[in-house]
Coordinates of C-alpha atoms in Angstrom, one line a residue:
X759 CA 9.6 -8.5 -18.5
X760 CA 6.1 -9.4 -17.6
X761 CA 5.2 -9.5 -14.0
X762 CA 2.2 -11.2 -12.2
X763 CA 0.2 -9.0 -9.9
X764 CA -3.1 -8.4 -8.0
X765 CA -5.4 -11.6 -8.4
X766 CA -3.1 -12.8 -11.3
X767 CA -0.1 -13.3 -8.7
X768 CA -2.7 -15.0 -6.3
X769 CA -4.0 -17.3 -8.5
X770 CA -0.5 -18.5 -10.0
X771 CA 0.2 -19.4 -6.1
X772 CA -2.9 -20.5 -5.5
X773 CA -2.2 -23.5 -8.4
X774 CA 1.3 -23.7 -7.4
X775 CA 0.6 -24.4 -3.9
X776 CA 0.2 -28.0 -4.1
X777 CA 4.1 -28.6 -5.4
X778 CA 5.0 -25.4 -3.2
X779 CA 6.3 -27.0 0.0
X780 CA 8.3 -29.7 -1.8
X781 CA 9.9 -27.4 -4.2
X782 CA 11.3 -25.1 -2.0
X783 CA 12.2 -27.9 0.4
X784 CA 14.9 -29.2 -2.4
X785 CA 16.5 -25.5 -1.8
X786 CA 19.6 -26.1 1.0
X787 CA 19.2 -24.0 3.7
X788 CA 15.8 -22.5 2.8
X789 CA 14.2 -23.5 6.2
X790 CA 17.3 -22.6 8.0
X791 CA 17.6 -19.2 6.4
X792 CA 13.7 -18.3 7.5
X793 CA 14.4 -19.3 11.1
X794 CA 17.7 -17.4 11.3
X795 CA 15.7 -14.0 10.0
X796 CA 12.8 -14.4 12.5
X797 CA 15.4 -14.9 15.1
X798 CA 16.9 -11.4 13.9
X799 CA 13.8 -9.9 14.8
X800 CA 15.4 -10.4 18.6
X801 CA 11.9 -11.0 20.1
X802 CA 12.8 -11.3 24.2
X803 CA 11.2 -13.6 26.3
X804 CA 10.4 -16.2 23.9
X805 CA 7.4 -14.1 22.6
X806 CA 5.4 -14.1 25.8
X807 CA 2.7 -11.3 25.6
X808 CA 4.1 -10.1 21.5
X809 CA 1.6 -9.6 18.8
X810 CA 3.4 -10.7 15.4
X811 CA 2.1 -10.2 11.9
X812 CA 3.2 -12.9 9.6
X813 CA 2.8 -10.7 6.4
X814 CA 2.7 -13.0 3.2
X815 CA 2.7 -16.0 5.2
X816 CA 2.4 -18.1 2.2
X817 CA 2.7 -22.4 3.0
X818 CA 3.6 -20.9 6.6
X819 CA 7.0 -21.8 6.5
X820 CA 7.6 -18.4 7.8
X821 CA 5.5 -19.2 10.1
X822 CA 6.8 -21.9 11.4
X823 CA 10.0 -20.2 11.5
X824 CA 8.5 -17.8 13.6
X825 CA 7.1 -20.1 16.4
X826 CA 10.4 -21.3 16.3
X827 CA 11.9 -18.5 17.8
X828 CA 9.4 -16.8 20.0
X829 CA 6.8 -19.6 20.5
X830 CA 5.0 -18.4 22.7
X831 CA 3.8 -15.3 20.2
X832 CA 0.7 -14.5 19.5
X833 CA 1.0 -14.8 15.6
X834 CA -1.0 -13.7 12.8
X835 CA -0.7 -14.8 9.3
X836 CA -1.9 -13.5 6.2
X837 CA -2.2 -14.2 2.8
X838 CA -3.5 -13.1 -0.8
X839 CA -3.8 -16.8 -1.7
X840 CA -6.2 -19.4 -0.4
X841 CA -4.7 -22.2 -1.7
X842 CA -1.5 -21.4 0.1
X843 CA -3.5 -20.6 3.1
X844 CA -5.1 -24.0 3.3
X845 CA -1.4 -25.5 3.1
X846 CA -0.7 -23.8 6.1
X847 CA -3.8 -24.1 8.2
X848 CA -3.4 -28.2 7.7
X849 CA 0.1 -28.1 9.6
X850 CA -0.7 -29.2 12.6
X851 CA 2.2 -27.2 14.7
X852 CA 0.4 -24.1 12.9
X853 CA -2.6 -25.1 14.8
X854 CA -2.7 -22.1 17.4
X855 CA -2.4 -19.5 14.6
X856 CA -4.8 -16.7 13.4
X857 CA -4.6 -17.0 9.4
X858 CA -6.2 -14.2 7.4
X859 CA -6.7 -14.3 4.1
X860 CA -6.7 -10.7 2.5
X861 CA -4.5 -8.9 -0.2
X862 CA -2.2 -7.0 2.1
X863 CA -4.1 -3.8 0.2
X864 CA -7.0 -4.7 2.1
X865 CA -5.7 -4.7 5.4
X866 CA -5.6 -1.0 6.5
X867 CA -9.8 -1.7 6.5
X868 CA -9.4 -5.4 8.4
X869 CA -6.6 -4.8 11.1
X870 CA -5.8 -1.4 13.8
X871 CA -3.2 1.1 13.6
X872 CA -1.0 -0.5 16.5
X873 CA -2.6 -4.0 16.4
X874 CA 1.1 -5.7 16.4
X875 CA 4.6 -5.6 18.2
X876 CA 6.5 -7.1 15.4
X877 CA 6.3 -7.6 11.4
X878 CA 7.7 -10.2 9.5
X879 CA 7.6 -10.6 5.9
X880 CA 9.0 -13.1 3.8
X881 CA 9.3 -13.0 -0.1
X882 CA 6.7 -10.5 0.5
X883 CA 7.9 -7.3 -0.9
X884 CA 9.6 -7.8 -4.7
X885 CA 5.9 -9.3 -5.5
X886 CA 4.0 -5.9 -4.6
X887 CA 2.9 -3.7 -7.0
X888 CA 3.2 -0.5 -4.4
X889 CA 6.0 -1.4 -1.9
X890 CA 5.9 2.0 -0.7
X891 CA 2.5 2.3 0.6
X892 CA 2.8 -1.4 2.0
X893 CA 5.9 -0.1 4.1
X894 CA 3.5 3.0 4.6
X895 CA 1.0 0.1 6.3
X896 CA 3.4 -1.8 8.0
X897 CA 4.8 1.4 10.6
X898 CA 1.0 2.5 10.9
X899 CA 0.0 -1.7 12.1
X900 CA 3.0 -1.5 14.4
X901 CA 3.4 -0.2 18.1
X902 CA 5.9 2.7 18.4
X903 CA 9.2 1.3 18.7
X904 CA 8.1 -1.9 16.9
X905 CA 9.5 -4.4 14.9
X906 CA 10.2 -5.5 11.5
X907 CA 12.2 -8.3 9.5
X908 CA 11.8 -8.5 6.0
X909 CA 13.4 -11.6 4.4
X910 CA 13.6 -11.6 0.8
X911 CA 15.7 -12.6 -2.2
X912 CA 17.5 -8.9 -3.3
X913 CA 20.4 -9.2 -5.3
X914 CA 23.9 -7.2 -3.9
X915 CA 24.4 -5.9 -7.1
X916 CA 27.3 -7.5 -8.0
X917 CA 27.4 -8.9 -11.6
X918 CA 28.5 -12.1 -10.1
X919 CA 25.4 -12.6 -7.9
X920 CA 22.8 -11.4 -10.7
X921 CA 24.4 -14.3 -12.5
X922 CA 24.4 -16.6 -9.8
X923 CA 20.8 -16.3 -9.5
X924 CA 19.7 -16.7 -13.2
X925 CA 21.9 -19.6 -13.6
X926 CA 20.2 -21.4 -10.7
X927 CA 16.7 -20.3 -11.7
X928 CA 17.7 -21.4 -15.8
X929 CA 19.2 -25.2 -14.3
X930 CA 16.9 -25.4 -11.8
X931 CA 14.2 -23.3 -10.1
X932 CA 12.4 -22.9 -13.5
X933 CA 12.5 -26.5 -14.8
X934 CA 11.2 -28.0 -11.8
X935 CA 8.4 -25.1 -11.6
X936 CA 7.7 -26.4 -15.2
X937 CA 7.7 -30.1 -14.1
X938 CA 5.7 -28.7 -11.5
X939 CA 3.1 -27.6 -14.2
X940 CA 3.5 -24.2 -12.9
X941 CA 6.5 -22.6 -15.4
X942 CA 4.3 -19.0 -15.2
X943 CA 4.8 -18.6 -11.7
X944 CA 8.3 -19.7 -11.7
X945 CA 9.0 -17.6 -14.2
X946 CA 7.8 -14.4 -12.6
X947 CA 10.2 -15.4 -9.7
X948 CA 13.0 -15.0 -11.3
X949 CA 12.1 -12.3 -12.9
X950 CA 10.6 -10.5 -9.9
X951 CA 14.0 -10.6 -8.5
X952 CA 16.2 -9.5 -11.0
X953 CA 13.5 -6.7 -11.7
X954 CA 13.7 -5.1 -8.0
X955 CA 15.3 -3.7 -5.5
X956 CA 19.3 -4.6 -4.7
X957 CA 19.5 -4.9 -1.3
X958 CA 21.1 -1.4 -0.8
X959 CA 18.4 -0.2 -2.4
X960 CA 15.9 -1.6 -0.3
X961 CA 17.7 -0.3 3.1
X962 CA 17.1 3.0 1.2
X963 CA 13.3 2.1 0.9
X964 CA 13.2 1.6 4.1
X965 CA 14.9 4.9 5.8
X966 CA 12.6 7.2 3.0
X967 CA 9.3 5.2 4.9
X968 CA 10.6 6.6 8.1
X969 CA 12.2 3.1 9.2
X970 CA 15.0 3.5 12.1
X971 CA 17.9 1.3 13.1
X972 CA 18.0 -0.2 9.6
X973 CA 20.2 -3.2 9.2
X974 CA 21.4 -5.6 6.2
X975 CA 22.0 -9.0 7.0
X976 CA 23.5 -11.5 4.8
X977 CA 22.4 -15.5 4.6
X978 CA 25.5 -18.2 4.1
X979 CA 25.7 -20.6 1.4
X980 CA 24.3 -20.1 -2.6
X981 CA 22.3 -17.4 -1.5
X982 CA 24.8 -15.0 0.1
X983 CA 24.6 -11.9 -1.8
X984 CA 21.4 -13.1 -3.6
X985 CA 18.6 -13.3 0.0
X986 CA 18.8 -11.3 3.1
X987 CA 17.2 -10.3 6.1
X988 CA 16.7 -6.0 6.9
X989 CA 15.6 -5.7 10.0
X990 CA 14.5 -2.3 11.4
X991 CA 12.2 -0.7 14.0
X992 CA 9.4 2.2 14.0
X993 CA 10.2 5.5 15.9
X994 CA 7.7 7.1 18.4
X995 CA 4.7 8.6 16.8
X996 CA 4.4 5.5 14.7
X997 CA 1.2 3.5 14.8
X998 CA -0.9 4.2 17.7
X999 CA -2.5 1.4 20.9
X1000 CA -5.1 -0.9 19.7

């Protein structure tokens, strides 16, 4: 199993961006499923006066799905890929957002310790090479007592799911990515799945980075027991004011 990383990784999306939004589109309940995860972050008050970090924004459906449940957020995106970026700067309900684009490596250097009330992070984490140390970032960019959702495909572990998933991405995901002109890319999704975490393993992840109040959150239709949400929350000490 070859994986794509660093500048390799950004590049695939990068080419892939132009079929990106369409693709994923033709998934049921994709959209549906990233609104119901930023909601989990239970963001009161619509937003008013949060700072969220959209980490791996991508296309900005996350985004989106994020203005969608506390619009009046101040939300920043960021993304390792430009050509994803400029999808989502040319959305025009995306209009009011701060996009970044940095490797999420870089942005211990670019953003404060504290600089944000609430995380989100969507197909983010199976594609780092150093989860850890991104979690490490994460509770050092939050507010004590902050936020984070992290929605992601990360199997159950249940034989049944794991097969799920590669029949769907063998009939579908990965002949449309080659259609697409983009079979590499597709490829290294499935793979990137099957190759990381199960979900109970990621809650684990989580607790070792000093993570409280972690929950596991299933999604309904094809993907139950193949995406879910974690949600979690920093403890005092964690992250200091901007």
């Amino acid at each position: 199993m070859t994986l794509l990383r660093g500048d390799a990784l950004s590049a695939a999306f990068d080419h892939g961006s132009a079929a990106y939004d369409r693709l994923v589109a033709a998934s049921p309940g994709y959209h549906a499923h990233l609104r119901r995860s930023a909601r989990r972050l239970g963001l009161a008050a619509e937003g008013r006066g949060l700072r969220v970090l959209d980490l791996g924004c991508g296309t900005g459906a996350s985004t989106a799905a994020l203005l969608a449940a506390a619009p009046l957020a101040r939300i920043t995106g960021v993304d390792a890929s430009m050509g994803m970026l400029d999808r989502a700067k040319a959305k025009n309900g995306l209009a009011g957002v701060d996009f970044v684009h940095a490797p999420v490596e870089e942005l211990a250097d670019r953003l404060r310790p504290g600089s944000f009330d609430a995380v989100f992070a969507g197909y983010l984490f199976r594609n780092l090479g150093d989860p850890d140390k991104t979690l490490d970032l994460v509770s050092n960019l939050l507010v004590p007592g902050g936020r984070l959702a992290v929605h992601d495909y990360t199997l159950s572990g249940s034989p049944v799911h794991r097969a799920v998933w590669n029949a769907v991405c063998s009939v579908i995901i990965q002949p449309a990515g080659w259609l697409a002109g983009d079979a590499e890319l597709y490829r290294h999704l499935r793979d990137s799945v099957t190759g990381f975490d199960t979900a109970p393993a990621f809650a684990r992840r989580l607790c070792r980075a000093g993570f409280a109040d972690v929950r596991v959150s299933p999604l309904p239709g094809w993907q139950t027991g193949i995406t879910h949400t974690f949600t979690a929350r920093t403890t005092a000490g964690a992250g200091e004011g901007p």
